[in-house]
């Protein structure tokens, strides 16, 4: 008879809800002490202490039990065993020979007093049929061993049973709400870094073996766990070699992620993950988010994610689909938001070939975050009016995440004017603004959006044209924005520098003449060069450039303006440290449409402001620190009362070939042209796209800069906005 050695470690029971000891526990305390005790059944005397029928107990191999001659079925009822402490869990392992068409079955029951017993729990083939919950205080156990054969004279032979009893009550439980920390490791990702209960949080024992291996694959298991998840992990760890769990993270039914092993991958590069119990909606979503982050953080393909034999092919397919949806390939932050005083519209363009699954998350000042899910078709656009879903809300920062790359813009319409700015794709610890004013009738607001779960400390330094400075220190609460009315702090014209303890998004809104205003994002860093395609010194529009030198030393800057025919004019300026300079383009070259390029020997910040309608409306934009081959715009409208212009500047010393693609509901409209060296062109989009909502992409053979202006005619006169395109890097 072939001999098989089975060491089947099966978790028979876990904690139920009464595991908490009176009083609170420190969930960050030292590793929890776990009591354990073994009960071994292997000798003839130990087998004979029970009551058997249809079995033969012999001295072979030190003591073994098999079917009696001619018997097809035999049962051994083991003696009741009293442990030395009240246990909350136990495991059983056996050593047995099991020939083909024979079987071994073990059932276990427990008792607190040796008289009142729980129901029998059957283990068929060493696999747990259903998890057992052992009542707190159980101290007795009894087993029932059944041997069967369908082909005589073959018989299974059991030579050893080992029961191990555990007390896992010493340590935190999930009801203690142990703190969760962001998972450490991997590269920076767009997909949110999950938070997990740490090993210290559930009372893990020190891991004696640590592996440092590059993750190669993700393998997910479904464990038949019950009771408190943290007690389960303490039990599971106590049965491992060197306290090394086989799983990097566990996900409990409520969706909480729990750290397992120290080190994300084992020595073979496998990242082991496990559901504790059958997946629920909450644990499934949490697992999908966890895997999405791991795949992005460690550059793993979706095909490297698999569910092992404890799950199913259907679960694997569903998880892969959910992981793809949960992977964030595009993220946009909008610090400004107000549906009480504006019509607040967000516009999204999907330039790719795959449908984008997107989620908008808004953070109203009171109440829970609001989530709105939508899709953007390949090559399509999606407009969302925030007033339709969150009306009459003044303080409304927004975050948008998407499974595919998107282009995003915001337009806010009010009395006589419109604010517009692209979304912010990358939070930063520093932000700079060259424009700002505190003169009578003008209000300047700095909008600082904290997208993190923790508060952020920030310092704002205002720097005026006259060299005056003012500093404000503030704290931004988690998932909220701080609005600093900078015009109350400084009454001069000024620039601003924001330094934060963690990356944030920053924008600035200015309101003036009661009916006008403009919106601009900050620059995350100063630069040695800045480019503007839009600009005019023609009446009735006034165009100014604001240059901010945030350095303590003087900066020397050169402004070059060039027209449509390639005519160029340069002027040099000295900017004292920590000051701002304003340049009116009409003073340099009146009556012309102008593009601008600025270079400096120290990094500075440049912003352009255009006022029209007798100063009752305007637009302001931070320049482009570098040129690009591709520019995209999510906003585009040619229907009355709007008039749209596309402005492209070529600062290179040779002509650029330009191809324009306007995506409309009726299909794409394309246009090609040549742009002379060191020149700019203004294209009336209305001539190509008539009365249609559309998106725009500019392709160029040389790196250029592209902007879009939408002018609006109304009873108060001319208003509108200008926006720099979103470059494709």
PDB file of N, CA, C and O in Angstrom, residues 172-196:
ATOM      1  N   UNK A 172      -6.090  43.465  20.391  1.00  0.00           N
ATOM      2  CA  UNK A 172      -7.177  44.304  19.899  1.00  0.00           C
ATOM      3  C   UNK A 172      -8.141  43.533  19.013  1.00  0.00           C
ATOM      4  O   UNK A 172      -7.795  42.502  18.434  1.00  0.00           O
ATOM      5  N   UNK A 173      -9.347  44.045  18.909  1.00  0.00           N
ATOM      6  CA  UNK A 173     -10.338  43.520  17.985  1.00  0.00           C
ATOM      7  C   UNK A 173     -10.743  44.648  17.034  1.00  0.00           C
ATOM      8  O   UNK A 173     -10.387  45.813  17.228  1.00  0.00           O
ATOM      9  N   UNK A 174     -11.504  44.293  16.016  1.00  0.00           N
ATOM     10  CA  UNK A 174     -11.934  45.296  15.058  1.00  0.00           C
ATOM     11  C   UNK A 174     -12.829  46.333  15.717  1.00  0.00           C
ATOM     12  O   UNK A 174     -12.879  47.489  15.293  1.00  0.00           O
ATOM     13  N   UNK A 175     -13.515  45.943  16.769  1.00  0.00           N
ATOM     14  CA  UNK A 175     -14.378  46.888  17.477  1.00  0.00           C
ATOM     15  C   UNK A 175     -13.580  47.959  18.211  1.00  0.00           C
ATOM     16  O   UNK A 175     -14.120  48.993  18.585  1.00  0.00           O
ATOM     17  N   UNK A 176     -12.284  47.722  18.431  1.00  0.00           N
ATOM     18  CA  UNK A 176     -11.421  48.733  19.042  1.00  0.00           C
ATOM     19  C   UNK A 176     -11.053  49.847  18.068  1.00  0.00           C
ATOM     20  O   UNK A 176     -10.420  50.820  18.462  1.00  0.00           O
ATOM     21  N   UNK A 177     -11.438  49.661  16.786  1.00  0.00           N
ATOM     22  CA  UNK A 177     -11.125  50.642  15.741  1.00  0.00           C
ATOM     23  C   UNK A 177      -9.636  50.988  15.708  1.00  0.00           C
ATOM     24  O   UNK A 177      -9.241  52.145  15.899  1.00  0.00           O
ATOM     25  N   UNK A 178      -8.786  49.991  15.502  1.00  0.00           N
ATOM     26  CA  UNK A 178      -7.355  50.295  15.425  1.00  0.00           C
ATOM     27  C   UNK A 178      -7.074  51.252  14.280  1.00  0.00           C
ATOM     28  O   UNK A 178      -7.739  51.205  13.238  1.00  0.00           O
ATOM     29  N   UNK A 179      -6.122  52.150  14.455  1.00  0.00           N
ATOM     30  CA  UNK A 179      -5.867  53.161  13.416  1.00  0.00           C
ATOM     31  C   UNK A 179      -5.376  52.530  12.122  1.00  0.00           C
ATOM     32  O   UNK A 179      -4.739  51.476  12.125  1.00  0.00           O
ATOM     33  N   UNK A 180      -5.696  53.191  11.022  1.00  0.00           N
ATOM     34  CA  UNK A 180      -5.235  52.750   9.707  1.00  0.00           C
ATOM     35  C   UNK A 180      -4.231  53.751   9.173  1.00  0.00           C
ATOM     36  O   UNK A 180      -4.401  54.957   9.337  1.00  0.00           O
ATOM     37  N   UNK A 181      -3.183  53.240   8.541  1.00  0.00           N
ATOM     38  CA  UNK A 181      -2.129  54.074   7.990  1.00  0.00           C
ATOM     39  C   UNK A 181      -2.002  53.815   6.494  1.00  0.00           C
ATOM     40  O   UNK A 181      -2.272  52.707   6.027  1.00  0.00           O
ATOM     41  N   UNK A 182      -1.570  54.824   5.712  1.00  0.00           N
ATOM     42  CA  UNK A 182      -1.322  54.566   4.287  1.00  0.00           C
ATOM     43  C   UNK A 182      -0.282  53.463   4.114  1.00  0.00           C
ATOM     44  O   UNK A 182       0.717  53.418   4.840  1.00  0.00           O
ATOM     45  N   UNK A 183      -0.510  52.590   3.167  1.00  0.00           N
ATOM     46  CA  UNK A 183       0.429  51.504   2.903  1.00  0.00           C
ATOM     47  C   UNK A 183       1.733  52.098   2.388  1.00  0.00           C
ATOM     48  O   UNK A 183       1.745  52.985   1.540  1.00  0.00           O
ATOM     49  N   UNK A 184       2.833  51.596   2.895  1.00  0.00           N
ATOM     50  CA  UNK A 184       4.158  52.101   2.528  1.00  0.00           C
ATOM     51  C   UNK A 184       4.724  51.257   1.394  1.00  0.00           C
ATOM     52  O   UNK A 184       4.560  50.042   1.359  1.00  0.00           O
ATOM     53  N   UNK A 185       5.430  51.918   0.468  1.00  0.00           N
ATOM     54  CA  UNK A 185       6.107  51.197  -0.602  1.00  0.00           C
ATOM     55  C   UNK A 185       5.598  51.589  -1.969  1.00  0.00           C
ATOM     56  O   UNK A 185       4.571  52.262  -2.120  1.00  0.00           O
ATOM     57  N   UNK A 186       6.324  51.155  -2.997  1.00  0.00           N
ATOM     58  CA  UNK A 186       5.914  51.424  -4.366  1.00  0.00           C
ATOM     59  C   UNK A 186       6.164  52.862  -4.770  1.00  0.00           C
ATOM     60  O   UNK A 186       6.536  53.724  -3.969  1.00  0.00           O
ATOM     61  N   UNK A 187       5.957  53.137  -6.044  1.00  0.00           N
ATOM     62  CA  UNK A 187       6.158  54.482  -6.575  1.00  0.00           C
ATOM     63  C   UNK A 187       4.905  55.323  -6.346  1.00  0.00           C
ATOM     64  O   UNK A 187       3.850  54.816  -5.945  1.00  0.00           O
ATOM     65  N   UNK A 188       5.021  56.622  -6.616  1.00  0.00           N
ATOM     66  CA  UNK A 188       3.860  57.501  -6.540  1.00  0.00           C
ATOM     67  C   UNK A 188       2.845  57.105  -7.605  1.00  0.00           C
ATOM     68  O   UNK A 188       3.208  56.780  -8.733  1.00  0.00           O
ATOM     69  N   UNK A 189       1.581  57.139  -7.246  1.00  0.00           N
ATOM     70  CA  UNK A 189       0.528  56.670  -8.148  1.00  0.00           C
ATOM     71  C   UNK A 189      -0.615  57.667  -8.205  1.00  0.00           C
ATOM     72  O   UNK A 189      -0.822  58.468  -7.281  1.00  0.00           O
ATOM     73  N   UNK A 190      -1.370  57.596  -9.309  1.00  0.00           N
ATOM     74  CA  UNK A 190      -2.639  58.313  -9.376  1.00  0.00           C
ATOM     75  C   UNK A 190      -3.713  57.557  -8.608  1.00  0.00           C
ATOM     76  O   UNK A 190      -4.581  58.150  -7.968  1.00  0.00           O
ATOM     77  N   UNK A 191      -3.676  56.230  -8.693  1.00  0.00           N
ATOM     78  CA  UNK A 191      -4.618  55.406  -7.934  1.00  0.00           C
ATOM     79  C   UNK A 191      -4.388  55.647  -6.448  1.00  0.00           C
ATOM     80  O   UNK A 191      -3.246  55.605  -5.977  1.00  0.00           O
ATOM     81  N   UNK A 192      -5.438  55.925  -5.676  1.00  0.00           N
ATOM     82  CA  UNK A 192      -5.242  56.240  -4.262  1.00  0.00           C
ATOM     83  C   UNK A 192      -4.487  55.133  -3.525  1.00  0.00           C
ATOM     84  O   UNK A 192      -4.765  53.946  -3.701  1.00  0.00           O
ATOM     85  N   UNK A 193      -3.538  55.552  -2.719  1.00  0.00           N
ATOM     86  CA  UNK A 193      -2.792  54.610  -1.881  1.00  0.00           C
ATOM     87  C   UNK A 193      -3.716  54.142  -0.761  1.00  0.00           C
ATOM     88  O   UNK A 193      -4.184  54.959   0.042  1.00  0.00           O
ATOM     89  N   UNK A 194      -3.993  52.848  -0.657  1.00  0.00           N
ATOM     90  CA  UNK A 194      -4.948  52.387   0.369  1.00  0.00           C
ATOM     91  C   UNK A 194      -4.389  52.582   1.778  1.00  0.00           C
ATOM     92  O   UNK A 194      -3.189  52.679   1.997  1.00  0.00           O
ATOM     93  N   UNK A 195      -5.291  52.590   2.724  1.00  0.00           N
ATOM     94  CA  UNK A 195      -4.930  52.619   4.139  1.00  0.00           C
ATOM     95  C   UNK A 195      -5.211  51.252   4.730  1.00  0.00           C
ATOM     96  O   UNK A 195      -6.171  50.580   4.336  1.00  0.00           O
ATOM     97  N   UNK A 196      -4.366  50.840   5.664  1.00  0.00           N
ATOM     98  CA  UNK A 196      -4.501  49.497   6.228  1.00  0.00           C
ATOM     99  C   UNK A 196      -4.236  49.527   7.725  1.00  0.00           C
ATOM    100  O   UNK A 196      -3.475  50.370   8.224  1.00  0.00           O
TER     101      UNK A 196
END
